[in-house]
Amino acid sequence: MNKKDLRVIDAHCDTLYELDVQKTSLYTNDLHVSLERLLEYGGYVQVFATWVDDTPENPMQRCMHLIDVFYDELRQNEKHLQLVLSAKDLRDSLYSGKVGALLSVENGRVLEHSIHNLYALYARGVRAMTLTWNGINEIACGASCQEDTGLSAFGREVVQEMNRLGMLVDVSHLSIKSFWDVIAQSTLPVMASHSNAYSVAMHERNLSDRQIQAMIQTNGFIGLTIYPLFLAGCKQASMRDFFKHCDYMLAMGAENNIGLGSDFDGISVLPEGMTSACDYECLCYKMKEHGYTETLIKKITHENFLRYADQVLKG
């Protein structure tokens, strides 16, 4: 299995935040994600999150700044980086010789309770949004909320408008009630961009069996993260732990629903055997050794995300 034969879609990274903090370049850096690493693959699409935590006084301003960071990189790397705005862009970018980039927002708090801010983000190329981070915002409750009040009236409007625009609704980080409210509200499939199975590792950010079943039944997408805390419940994990989550969800019938959602550059430690995005090649070898067929490996690495996005993204 040659790297140039591999096509990968990763549903979540926090690289834009680190680029801004470290004042470094996307093309070459010491982060988990760099263009020079991603260009080694036959095709690669990265969902780049603009992460805003639960504390800034001007979250929309902070988000727009990170979007500016992205567009600065896009201008500097126009030969190597391609913005993904539609389902067609997504497919084309896997065969273009460039790295595809789909812009996401992590934490709907950036909307500042204004639906017009959602339209402004869409106009700037954002095509996905994680509705909360860990705390509560005007849309919904995050996984760490003490009182789970679920999706708000404004949150229902946001989900409705995201459906209409053709934006990917991301339920990673949501509280339990908020998750079920979104499932009931959304007329299109949703994704959990970076979440694993709670029954394998009991962390509040992972999905219960019922939640996984709902994602399968509604044709959603689950991006498995490689964060050791979500893999094994502690700071040390290996690829064996990753396969425990894969195998568990596959046994539940998620062959067409699971993929990759690393959380690169948003996590301080990686599982044993992984140092950066360049190691997805190694992961694919291990999938083969684990007994996964070529068909299944392609589904996990990129085809399931393509199938999911085809249902939601326009164009």
XYZ file of C-alpha atoms in Angstrom:
315
model
C 0.000 0.000 0.000
C 1.805 3.091 -1.296
C 1.142 6.523 0.206
C 0.359 7.887 -3.259
C -2.432 5.314 -3.536
C -4.105 6.501 -0.332
C -6.925 9.023 -0.154
C -7.809 10.423 3.254
C -10.474 12.714 4.665
C -9.988 13.863 8.259
C -13.095 15.455 9.770
C -11.433 17.581 12.466
C -8.207 19.349 13.356
C -7.345 22.477 15.364
C -4.312 23.455 13.293
C -5.527 26.993 12.509
C -5.493 27.862 16.206
C -1.939 26.589 16.586
C -0.784 28.390 13.438
C -2.033 31.616 14.966
C -0.520 30.991 18.411
C 2.842 29.824 17.114
C 2.982 32.230 14.152
C 4.160 29.441 11.894
C 3.398 28.296 8.339
C 0.877 25.694 7.234
C 3.209 24.428 4.526
C 6.041 23.397 6.843
C 5.903 23.307 10.654
C 6.349 21.107 13.727
C 2.618 20.582 14.180
C 0.591 17.434 13.516
C -0.696 18.869 10.221
C 1.416 20.483 7.502
C 0.854 20.709 3.777
C 4.183 19.069 2.965
C 3.040 15.976 4.910
C -0.471 15.896 3.464
C 0.789 16.289 -0.116
C 2.563 12.935 0.218
C -0.828 11.218 -0.106
C -2.665 10.517 -3.329
C -5.452 12.748 -2.066
C -6.164 14.419 1.248
C -8.977 16.608 2.558
C -8.719 18.213 5.988
C -11.593 19.799 7.853
C -9.972 22.837 9.489
C -11.830 23.988 12.594
C -11.786 27.557 13.826
C -11.887 26.752 17.533
C -13.178 29.343 19.996
C -13.456 28.278 23.622
C -16.181 29.237 26.086
C -14.508 32.376 27.468
C -13.711 35.109 24.845
C -15.772 38.314 25.098
C -15.944 38.680 21.302
C -16.191 35.112 19.964
C -17.291 36.104 16.441
C -14.345 38.466 16.121
C -11.997 35.712 17.295
C -13.511 33.256 14.814
C -13.194 35.713 11.919
C -9.542 36.243 12.844
C -8.863 32.500 12.532
C -10.682 32.479 9.188
C -8.328 35.286 8.125
C -5.413 33.070 9.153
C -6.785 30.359 6.870
C -7.216 32.682 3.882
C -3.695 34.028 4.353
C -2.452 30.447 4.066
C -4.708 29.792 1.068
C -3.195 32.770 -0.753
C 0.351 31.739 0.092
C -0.236 28.116 -0.916
C -2.607 28.399 -3.879
C -0.583 25.743 -5.749
C -1.092 23.249 -2.930
C -4.351 24.104 -1.138
C -7.934 24.064 -2.442
C -11.003 25.414 -0.630
C -13.933 22.974 -0.457
C -17.326 24.665 -0.748
C -19.483 21.905 -2.253
C -19.837 18.150 -2.579
C -18.262 18.391 -6.043
C -15.292 20.342 -4.646
C -14.847 17.644 -2.022
C -14.652 14.842 -4.559
C -12.537 16.834 -7.026
C -9.991 17.793 -4.365
C -9.174 14.149 -3.671
C -7.856 13.857 -7.242
C -6.563 17.374 -7.876
C -3.027 16.993 -6.563
C -3.876 19.637 -3.975
C -4.925 19.326 -0.343
C -8.640 20.009 0.063
C -9.652 22.285 2.937
C -13.176 22.411 4.360
C -13.691 25.228 6.887
C -15.530 24.494 10.122
C -16.432 26.417 13.266
C -15.979 24.706 16.620
C -18.393 26.293 19.098
C -21.630 27.914 17.925
C -21.079 30.540 20.629
C -19.412 32.544 17.857
C -22.877 33.346 16.452
C -23.510 35.624 19.441
C -27.218 34.763 19.235
C -27.547 36.168 15.698
C -28.612 34.042 12.744
C -27.082 36.705 10.487
C -23.665 35.688 11.817
C -24.329 32.182 10.485
C -24.943 33.682 7.049
C -21.737 35.729 7.374
C -19.747 32.575 8.176
C -21.293 30.735 5.235
C -20.385 33.658 2.954
C -16.777 33.341 4.123
C -16.661 29.665 3.168
C -17.615 27.893 6.395
C -19.457 24.656 5.625
C -19.626 22.928 9.026
C -20.182 23.878 12.659
C -19.774 22.077 15.974
C -22.756 23.492 17.859
C -21.030 23.796 21.246
C -17.714 23.274 22.903
C -17.832 21.791 26.420
C -20.024 24.426 28.074
C -23.403 25.976 27.417
C -24.038 28.601 24.756
C -27.095 30.207 23.148
C -27.604 27.131 20.935
C -27.297 24.144 23.242
C -25.461 22.511 26.131
C -22.017 20.976 25.907
C -20.966 17.629 27.342
C -19.662 19.190 30.584
C -22.819 21.116 31.472
C -24.184 20.378 34.940
C -27.767 21.203 33.921
C -28.703 19.765 30.542
C -31.425 21.968 29.067
C -30.925 20.738 25.502
C -31.343 22.656 22.262
C -32.700 26.201 22.642
C -35.261 27.897 20.405
C -32.367 29.740 18.757
C -30.563 26.420 18.418
C -33.516 24.968 16.541
C -33.387 27.930 14.172
C -29.641 27.422 13.670
C -30.055 23.724 12.821
C -32.919 24.554 10.458
C -30.858 27.202 8.647
C -27.776 24.974 8.484
C -29.951 22.329 6.821
C -31.273 24.881 4.346
C -27.823 26.223 3.489
C -26.284 22.766 3.205
C -23.934 22.965 6.187
C -22.656 19.973 8.155
C -24.199 19.950 11.643
C -21.588 18.596 14.075
C -22.854 16.996 17.317
C -19.443 16.267 18.869
C -19.207 18.040 22.261
C -23.000 18.085 22.756
C -24.752 17.067 25.967
C -27.037 14.047 25.811
C -30.326 15.978 25.650
C -28.887 18.431 23.127
C -27.795 15.500 20.943
C -31.274 13.990 20.886
C -32.891 17.371 20.285
C -30.633 17.872 17.239
C -31.416 14.408 15.902
C -35.137 15.241 16.205
C -34.755 18.717 14.683
C -32.411 18.090 11.755
C -33.975 17.083 8.448
C -30.533 16.061 7.113
C -27.954 13.625 8.497
C -25.516 15.038 11.053
C -21.943 14.183 11.939
C -19.921 13.653 15.096
C -16.607 14.893 13.732
C -14.387 13.630 16.561
C -16.046 11.187 18.969
C -15.604 7.541 19.927
C -17.655 4.811 21.636
C -18.602 5.337 25.296
C -18.966 1.592 25.879
C -15.272 1.154 25.003
C -13.940 4.219 26.852
C -16.298 5.850 29.339
C -15.669 9.523 28.631
C -18.467 12.121 28.450
C -17.309 13.139 24.964
C -17.885 9.670 23.530
C -21.143 8.367 22.073
C -23.450 5.882 23.795
C -24.738 2.810 21.991
C -28.109 4.520 21.447
C -26.407 7.569 19.980
C -24.286 5.433 17.636
C -27.410 3.560 16.541
C -29.162 6.866 15.846
C -26.236 8.044 13.729
C -26.404 4.803 11.735
C -30.185 4.930 11.314
C -30.097 8.547 10.078
C -27.151 7.982 7.670
C -24.819 10.205 9.690
C -21.046 10.174 10.005
C -18.798 9.468 13.005
C -15.158 10.571 12.816
C -13.104 8.483 15.212
C -10.588 10.543 17.143
C -7.118 9.332 18.114
C -6.998 11.257 21.410
C -5.784 8.702 24.014
C -8.241 9.998 26.626
C -11.148 9.175 24.299
C -9.527 5.944 23.111
C -8.602 4.418 26.462
C -9.697 6.813 29.193
C -6.119 7.790 30.050
C -3.123 9.595 28.535
C -1.617 6.424 27.074
C -3.141 4.475 24.210
C -2.131 2.510 21.135
C -3.582 1.670 17.769
C -5.065 -1.431 19.404
C -7.344 0.911 21.322
C -8.344 2.643 18.082
C -9.366 -0.721 16.627
C -11.446 -1.505 19.721
C -13.648 1.467 18.847
C -13.685 0.605 15.144
C -14.567 -3.014 15.774
C -17.246 -2.082 18.295
C -19.010 0.275 15.911
C -18.617 -2.116 12.999
C -20.303 -4.819 15.073
C -23.193 -2.384 15.538
C -23.530 -1.991 11.777
C -21.567 1.231 11.202
C -19.544 0.043 8.192
C -20.904 2.927 6.101
C -20.802 5.530 8.869
C -17.366 5.632 10.477
C -14.281 7.501 9.370
C -11.426 9.624 10.662
C -11.633 12.679 12.908
C -8.204 12.889 14.480
C -8.367 16.141 16.508
C -4.790 16.781 15.334
C -3.241 19.880 16.925
C -6.085 20.008 19.418
C -4.619 17.236 21.561
C -1.381 17.207 23.519
C -0.604 13.490 23.131
C -1.069 10.940 20.361
C -1.392 7.166 20.639
C 1.739 5.051 20.466
C 2.885 4.735 16.861
C 1.513 8.082 15.677
C 3.380 11.395 15.502
C 1.420 13.380 12.913
C -0.879 13.129 9.893
C 1.922 11.405 7.984
C 1.182 8.268 10.043
C -2.219 7.609 8.492
C -0.224 5.457 6.071
C 0.885 3.317 9.009
C -2.683 3.180 10.308
C -3.860 1.853 6.940
C -1.218 -0.880 7.061
C -2.413 -1.802 10.534
C -6.018 -1.902 9.290
C -4.939 -4.452 6.698
C -3.027 -6.466 9.291
C -6.089 -6.294 11.539
C -8.082 -8.025 8.817
C -9.936 -5.110 7.251
C -10.562 -5.485 3.526
C -9.463 -2.904 0.956
C -13.139 -1.996 0.539
C -13.576 -1.332 4.264
C -10.307 0.623 4.514
C -11.424 2.929 1.689
C -14.770 3.454 3.404
C -13.070 4.459 6.658
C -10.368 6.631 5.111
C -12.588 8.669 2.779
C -15.619 7.059 1.127
C -17.963 7.247 4.121
C -17.338 10.967 4.554
C -17.936 11.486 0.827
C -21.223 9.580 1.060
C -22.274 11.623 4.077
C -21.309 14.983 2.555
C -23.151 14.139 -0.668
C -26.366 14.150 1.362
C -25.775 17.585 2.898
C -23.349 19.826 0.992
C -24.813 21.526 -2.062
C -23.250 21.482 -5.501
